[in-house]
Each structure stands twice: as C-alpha cells, then as structure tokens.
C-alpha cells in the first residue's frame, strides 16, 4: 500500500483534520503543498480550491475529497453546495475515486452514490492537569467571523453579564499563533462555542484538553456526544446564552472539576475513530 497525503488549501477547520490525522499516523499532512505522488499513493483533498480541480485531473493515483461542512453550513455558504455538485461530477467521471463526509448525516443522505464514504474525524487528545486556581473570571471566543458561528449573540451575551464577569479574550480572524491560542485556552474559565451549525468541533476538544469548559450548542453536543458540557439551547437569545454562561463562570471548584472530568471521558471515546479511519483507507486503496 502506498502513502496517503492530506492536502488543505488553507481553511483552519480543515487544517485541524489534517494535523490530527498526521499525528495519529493516518496520513502525511501537506498543508497547501501538492506532493509528488506515485500510482499506488492516495491523495485526500480537504477544504476547496480552484487549483485542486486542475491537480485532480493531472494525478493518476486514487483520490478523494474530504467534505468537512454540514448541510446547514453549506446553506449559509451556498457556494459550498455548488462545490459539492462539482465533486459529484468528478466522482461520476472517475476523476475522483471517493468523497469522504465528516458528517454522518451527509454520508447517509448520499450513500447511494458509488464512492461516497463516511469518515470519522481523527482525534488526538492529551488532557492537561486541571488547575482552576490559575484561571481568570473571563470568557474566550476564538472563532472565525462567519454568520454560522453566531458571533453577535455570543458577544452580546458577555455584555449582559454582571460587570465582574465581562472580561473576555477574542480572536475572530480564524488564525492565531499556536502558543498564544493554547495559553488563552488555559487562562479563561469558559470558551464560547454556541454556534448555529457544525459538522464537528475541534475547538471544543482543544478547550477541554486545556482543562476549560466550553459553552456549546445542541449541534456540537450531538456531533461530539458530549453528555455533560454546558449548553445553550436558544442560540438567538443573548439573554439565554448569558444566563448559561454565568452559570459556568460561577461554578465552584468541585463542580467545575466534576464536569470537566466527564467531558474528558466523552472526548476520550472519540479516539476510537482512528481504527475506523484505518479500515476505510485500507479498503479504498485496495
């Protein structure tokens, strides 16, 4: 069996897929660089780029597109629906061998198409020692500024908090130096991730890994099967989100530690997806 390469055109969420898979030894993560491949190799194209489609036709090894959006995300970014239809055309013509969906829902929706596969998201997870005393009474929002991320409602929720709890750290550009990002994750008491739609949620995993509770939305709870993480139900109500946020900010140490330990247990279960991905790659490369 040849080498598996994962190529990403520069999207932060897709980069997380590439990095996690590389750390697990599932593939070689190439970033935006298109590698020189042999016939027995396999290329996974993440995110989307015009340059991909020129390269797809030039390579003669087996190839797949890894689609990391949910249907709701595509609806909020309609061009992604166009990209998906183009992927289906490439699949029908034989230019692509497979389309991997990280969303089990999309995989089920399109399961009758030959070459469509569900691929679990790869997860590396090494939780840090818990230390609530080192945390500030502050909230972190580290999300790209996109309408599907529900930014305005989450920012407004912080403004509705009592004055003593309004401190926040934000980065809405989508990119941050890794060392700075990890430091901020450990510093805050809550990381906001009450987003409208997701197909997974690496930022939530990274928060829990840093010993910080996330405030999540129902779709994130469903995707990660998080049974204990604090959740906001009404994503269009900054008052409701603020109430849920304050509940987390005012947890005592014992209760905070109890919940974070349950979250760690939930994320540990996701690591079992590695074997399923290995089985998938073995089957498509035969």
Short mmCIF file of C-alpha atoms in Angstrom, two decimals:
data_model
loop_
_atom_site.label_atom_id
_atom_site.label_comp_id
_atom_site.label_asym_id
_atom_site.label_seq_id
_atom_site.Cartn_x
_atom_site.Cartn_y
_atom_site.Cartn_z
CA UNK A 1 0.00 0.00 0.00
CA UNK A 2 1.28 3.45 -0.89
CA UNK A 3 1.37 6.70 1.06
CA UNK A 4 -1.69 8.75 1.99
CA UNK A 5 -1.40 12.53 1.61
CA UNK A 6 -3.82 15.11 3.04
CA UNK A 7 -3.81 18.48 1.25
CA UNK A 8 -5.50 21.61 2.63
CA UNK A 9 -5.94 24.90 0.77
CA UNK A 10 -5.78 26.95 3.96
CA UNK A 11 -9.01 26.58 5.95
CA UNK A 12 -8.44 26.44 9.75
CA UNK A 13 -11.03 23.72 10.43
CA UNK A 14 -9.68 21.52 7.68
CA UNK A 15 -6.15 22.11 8.92
CA UNK A 16 -7.22 20.59 12.24
CA UNK A 17 -8.35 17.44 10.39
CA UNK A 18 -5.01 17.24 8.61
CA UNK A 19 -2.92 17.80 11.75
CA UNK A 20 -4.84 15.36 13.91
CA UNK A 21 -4.69 12.64 11.26
CA UNK A 22 -0.99 13.21 10.75
CA UNK A 23 -0.28 12.97 14.49
CA UNK A 24 -2.14 9.64 14.54
CA UNK A 25 -0.04 8.36 11.63
CA UNK A 26 -3.04 8.13 9.28
CA UNK A 27 -1.57 10.32 6.54
CA UNK A 28 1.10 12.86 5.67
CA UNK A 29 -0.27 16.36 6.15
CA UNK A 30 0.93 18.59 3.32
CA UNK A 31 -0.77 21.89 4.13
CA UNK A 32 -1.36 23.62 0.80
CA UNK A 33 1.56 21.88 -0.91
CA UNK A 34 0.59 19.32 -3.56
CA UNK A 35 3.04 16.43 -3.23
CA UNK A 36 4.68 14.38 -5.94
CA UNK A 37 2.90 11.04 -5.79
CA UNK A 38 3.21 7.54 -7.17
CA UNK A 39 0.41 5.49 -8.71
CA UNK A 40 -0.07 3.43 -5.54
CA UNK A 41 -0.47 6.55 -3.35
CA UNK A 42 -3.71 8.22 -2.27
CA UNK A 43 -4.49 11.95 -2.05
CA UNK A 44 -7.20 13.41 0.20
CA UNK A 45 -8.17 16.94 -0.80
CA UNK A 46 -9.56 18.99 2.10
CA UNK A 47 -11.34 22.36 2.01
CA UNK A 48 -11.70 23.66 -1.56
CA UNK A 49 -9.59 25.44 -4.13
CA UNK A 50 -9.74 26.01 -7.88
CA UNK A 51 -6.24 24.62 -8.05
CA UNK A 52 -7.45 21.28 -6.65
CA UNK A 53 -9.53 20.55 -9.68
CA UNK A 54 -6.70 21.13 -12.09
CA UNK A 55 -4.46 18.91 -9.96
CA UNK A 56 -7.11 16.18 -9.61
CA UNK A 57 -7.18 15.69 -13.38
CA UNK A 58 -3.38 15.56 -13.57
CA UNK A 59 -2.82 12.86 -10.94
CA UNK A 60 -3.30 9.20 -11.72
CA UNK A 61 -3.28 7.84 -8.19
CA UNK A 62 -6.53 7.32 -6.30
CA UNK A 63 -8.03 10.50 -4.86
CA UNK A 64 -10.79 11.64 -2.51
CA UNK A 65 -12.37 14.87 -1.35
CA UNK A 66 -12.91 15.23 2.39
CA UNK A 67 -16.02 17.38 2.88
CA UNK A 68 -15.94 18.93 6.35
CA UNK A 69 -19.12 21.03 6.25
CA UNK A 70 -22.59 20.08 7.44
CA UNK A 71 -25.65 20.73 5.30
CA UNK A 72 -26.54 23.73 7.47
CA UNK A 73 -23.08 25.19 6.96
CA UNK A 74 -23.47 24.76 3.22
CA UNK A 75 -26.83 26.53 3.30
CA UNK A 76 -25.16 29.54 4.96
CA UNK A 77 -22.37 29.45 2.36
CA UNK A 78 -24.27 28.47 -0.82
CA UNK A 79 -21.14 28.24 -2.96
CA UNK A 80 -20.28 25.09 -1.00
CA UNK A 81 -23.39 23.44 -2.45
CA UNK A 82 -22.02 24.26 -5.90
CA UNK A 83 -18.62 22.79 -4.97
CA UNK A 84 -20.29 19.60 -3.79
CA UNK A 85 -22.18 19.19 -7.05
CA UNK A 86 -18.92 19.63 -8.93
CA UNK A 87 -17.33 16.97 -6.71
CA UNK A 88 -20.16 14.61 -7.60
CA UNK A 89 -19.49 15.22 -11.32
CA UNK A 90 -15.80 14.41 -10.82
CA UNK A 91 -16.81 11.26 -8.95
CA UNK A 92 -19.13 10.18 -11.77
CA UNK A 93 -16.42 10.82 -14.39
CA UNK A 94 -13.86 8.83 -12.40
CA UNK A 95 -11.57 11.81 -11.74
CA UNK A 96 -12.30 11.30 -8.05
CA UNK A 97 -12.49 7.82 -6.55
CA UNK A 98 -14.19 8.78 -3.31
CA UNK A 99 -15.91 11.56 -1.41
CA UNK A 100 -15.45 11.37 2.35
CA UNK A 101 -18.05 13.10 4.51
CA UNK A 102 -17.12 14.00 8.07
CA UNK A 103 -20.83 14.49 8.67
CA UNK A 104 -22.58 11.11 9.11
CA UNK A 105 -25.83 12.81 8.08
CA UNK A 106 -24.45 13.85 4.67
CA UNK A 107 -22.87 10.43 4.21
CA UNK A 108 -26.26 8.82 4.82
CA UNK A 109 -28.01 11.29 2.52
CA UNK A 110 -25.67 10.45 -0.37
CA UNK A 111 -24.89 6.81 0.45
CA UNK A 112 -26.41 5.54 -2.83
CA UNK A 113 -23.67 7.27 -4.80
CA UNK A 114 -20.82 4.91 -5.50
CA UNK A 115 -17.63 6.07 -3.84
CA UNK A 116 -19.28 8.07 -1.06
CA UNK A 117 -17.95 7.14 2.40
CA UNK A 118 -18.37 8.30 5.97
CA UNK A 119 -15.01 9.16 7.54
CA UNK A 120 -14.89 9.92 11.27
CA UNK A 121 -12.84 12.92 12.28
CA UNK A 122 -9.40 11.96 13.62
CA UNK A 123 -8.88 13.00 17.23
CA UNK A 124 -5.67 13.36 19.21
CA UNK A 125 -6.40 14.25 22.80
CA UNK A 126 -3.95 14.73 25.66
CA UNK A 127 -5.75 16.49 28.54
CA UNK A 128 -3.67 18.79 30.69
CA UNK A 129 -3.63 18.74 34.52
CA UNK A 130 -6.65 20.64 35.84
CA UNK A 131 -5.92 23.92 37.64
CA UNK A 132 -8.94 26.17 38.22
CA UNK A 133 -6.98 28.50 40.50
CA UNK A 134 -4.87 29.68 37.56
CA UNK A 135 -7.92 30.72 35.53
CA UNK A 136 -9.34 34.23 35.23
CA UNK A 137 -13.04 35.04 35.52
CA UNK A 138 -13.02 35.53 31.77
CA UNK A 139 -14.59 34.13 28.62
CA UNK A 140 -12.84 33.24 25.38
CA UNK A 141 -14.29 33.45 21.86
CA UNK A 142 -11.89 32.06 19.28
CA UNK A 143 -13.99 31.62 16.15
CA UNK A 144 -13.79 32.81 12.54
CA UNK A 145 -16.13 35.77 11.99
CA UNK A 146 -18.77 33.96 9.98
CA UNK A 147 -22.56 34.11 10.25
CA UNK A 148 -22.80 30.39 11.01
CA UNK A 149 -20.67 30.93 14.13
CA UNK A 150 -23.33 33.11 15.85
CA UNK A 151 -20.75 35.70 16.87
CA UNK A 152 -23.04 38.65 17.63
CA UNK A 153 -25.30 36.73 20.02
CA UNK A 154 -22.29 35.38 21.91
CA UNK A 155 -20.59 38.77 22.20
CA UNK A 156 -23.87 40.33 23.35
CA UNK A 157 -24.24 37.59 25.96
CA UNK A 158 -20.94 38.63 27.54
CA UNK A 159 -22.07 42.28 27.66
CA UNK A 160 -25.17 41.20 29.61
CA UNK A 161 -23.09 39.58 32.36
CA UNK A 162 -22.53 41.30 35.72
CA UNK A 163 -19.61 43.69 35.41
CA UNK A 164 -17.24 41.43 37.36
CA UNK A 165 -17.58 38.70 34.70
CA UNK A 166 -17.40 40.69 31.46
CA UNK A 167 -13.70 40.19 30.82
CA UNK A 168 -13.13 38.45 27.51
CA UNK A 169 -10.41 37.35 25.11
CA UNK A 170 -11.39 37.19 21.46
CA UNK A 171 -9.91 36.26 18.15
CA UNK A 172 -12.35 36.34 15.24
CA UNK A 173 -9.83 36.06 12.43
CA UNK A 174 -9.74 32.25 12.40
CA UNK A 175 -5.94 32.10 12.81
CA UNK A 176 -3.75 32.63 15.88
CA UNK A 177 -0.25 31.66 16.90
CA UNK A 178 -0.48 28.19 18.41
CA UNK A 179 1.36 29.10 21.62
CA UNK A 180 -0.83 32.16 22.21
CA UNK A 181 -4.01 30.19 21.48
CA UNK A 182 -3.15 27.38 23.90
CA UNK A 183 -2.21 29.89 26.59
CA UNK A 184 -5.54 31.69 26.29
CA UNK A 185 -7.48 28.43 26.33
CA UNK A 186 -5.90 27.58 29.68
CA UNK A 187 -6.39 31.10 31.08
CA UNK A 188 -10.16 31.53 30.65
CA UNK A 189 -12.93 29.78 32.59
CA UNK A 190 -15.23 29.33 29.58
CA UNK A 191 -14.74 29.03 25.83
CA UNK A 192 -17.81 30.04 23.82
CA UNK A 193 -18.89 27.69 21.04
CA UNK A 194 -22.64 28.27 20.86
CA UNK A 195 -22.65 28.12 17.07
CA UNK A 196 -25.57 27.62 14.69
CA UNK A 197 -24.22 24.66 12.75
CA UNK A 198 -21.13 22.46 12.76
CA UNK A 199 -20.11 19.08 11.43
CA UNK A 200 -17.69 18.53 14.33
CA UNK A 201 -15.92 20.91 16.75
CA UNK A 202 -12.14 20.70 17.18
CA UNK A 203 -12.09 24.00 19.11
CA UNK A 204 -14.30 22.41 21.76
CA UNK A 205 -11.95 19.44 22.05
CA UNK A 206 -8.99 21.80 22.38
CA UNK A 207 -10.72 23.72 25.19
CA UNK A 208 -11.45 20.55 27.15
CA UNK A 209 -7.89 19.36 26.52
CA UNK A 210 -6.72 22.61 28.17
CA UNK A 211 -8.95 21.98 31.19
CA UNK A 212 -11.50 24.64 30.24
CA UNK A 213 -15.25 24.14 29.97
CA UNK A 214 -16.92 25.09 26.68
CA UNK A 215 -20.41 26.52 26.35
CA UNK A 216 -21.77 24.65 23.36
CA UNK A 217 -24.83 24.45 21.13
CA UNK A 218 -27.07 21.41 20.54
CA UNK A 219 -25.38 20.51 17.24
CA UNK A 220 -21.96 20.41 18.93
CA UNK A 221 -23.33 18.21 21.72
CA UNK A 222 -24.73 15.86 19.09
CA UNK A 223 -21.56 15.78 16.96
CA UNK A 224 -19.17 15.11 19.84
CA UNK A 225 -21.66 13.19 22.00
CA UNK A 226 -20.86 15.46 24.93
CA UNK A 227 -23.19 14.40 27.73
CA UNK A 228 -22.07 16.86 30.42
CA UNK A 229 -20.76 20.02 28.72
CA UNK A 230 -22.75 23.20 29.47
CA UNK A 231 -25.11 24.05 26.62
CA UNK A 232 -27.22 26.97 25.41
CA UNK A 233 -30.49 25.93 23.78
CA UNK A 234 -31.72 29.21 22.31
CA UNK A 235 -28.90 30.41 20.07
CA UNK A 236 -30.79 33.52 19.02
CA UNK A 237 -31.18 34.83 22.57
CA UNK A 238 -28.19 36.62 24.09
CA UNK A 239 -30.13 36.73 27.38
CA UNK A 240 -30.41 32.94 27.48
CA UNK A 241 -26.78 32.46 26.40
CA UNK A 242 -25.68 34.95 29.06
CA UNK A 243 -27.59 33.09 31.76
CA UNK A 244 -25.93 29.81 30.79
CA UNK A 245 -22.54 31.49 30.59
CA UNK A 246 -22.90 32.95 34.09
CA UNK A 247 -23.79 29.53 35.46
CA UNK A 248 -20.44 28.20 34.24
CA UNK A 249 -18.45 31.25 35.36
CA UNK A 250 -19.77 30.89 38.91
CA UNK A 251 -19.28 27.13 39.36
CA UNK A 252 -17.28 26.23 42.44
CA UNK A 253 -14.07 24.24 42.01
CA UNK A 254 -15.53 20.83 42.86
CA UNK A 255 -18.43 21.13 40.41
CA UNK A 256 -16.24 22.61 37.65
CA UNK A 257 -13.75 19.78 38.06
CA UNK A 258 -16.52 17.15 38.09
CA UNK A 259 -17.93 18.41 34.78
CA UNK A 260 -14.56 18.78 33.07
CA UNK A 261 -13.70 15.17 34.01
CA UNK A 262 -16.95 13.97 32.42
CA UNK A 263 -16.13 15.97 29.28
CA UNK A 264 -12.68 14.38 29.16
CA UNK A 265 -14.29 10.93 29.30
CA UNK A 266 -16.59 11.82 26.41
CA UNK A 267 -13.73 13.04 24.22
CA UNK A 268 -11.58 10.01 25.02
CA UNK A 269 -14.26 7.87 23.35
CA UNK A 270 -13.82 9.76 20.09
CA UNK A 271 -10.27 8.46 19.79
CA UNK A 272 -11.73 5.09 18.79
CA UNK A 273 -12.41 6.62 15.37
CA UNK A 274 -8.76 6.04 14.42
CA UNK A 275 -9.33 2.34 13.77
CA UNK A 276 -12.38 3.10 11.62
CA UNK A 277 -10.37 5.55 9.52
CA UNK A 278 -7.58 2.99 9.09
CA UNK A 279 -10.11 0.41 7.91
CA UNK A 280 -11.62 2.94 5.49
CA UNK A 281 -8.26 3.90 3.99
CA UNK A 282 -7.27 0.26 3.63
CA UNK A 283 -10.48 -0.54 1.78
CA UNK A 284 -10.34 2.39 -0.66
CA UNK A 285 -6.67 1.84 -1.50
CA UNK A 286 -7.01 -1.84 -2.40
#
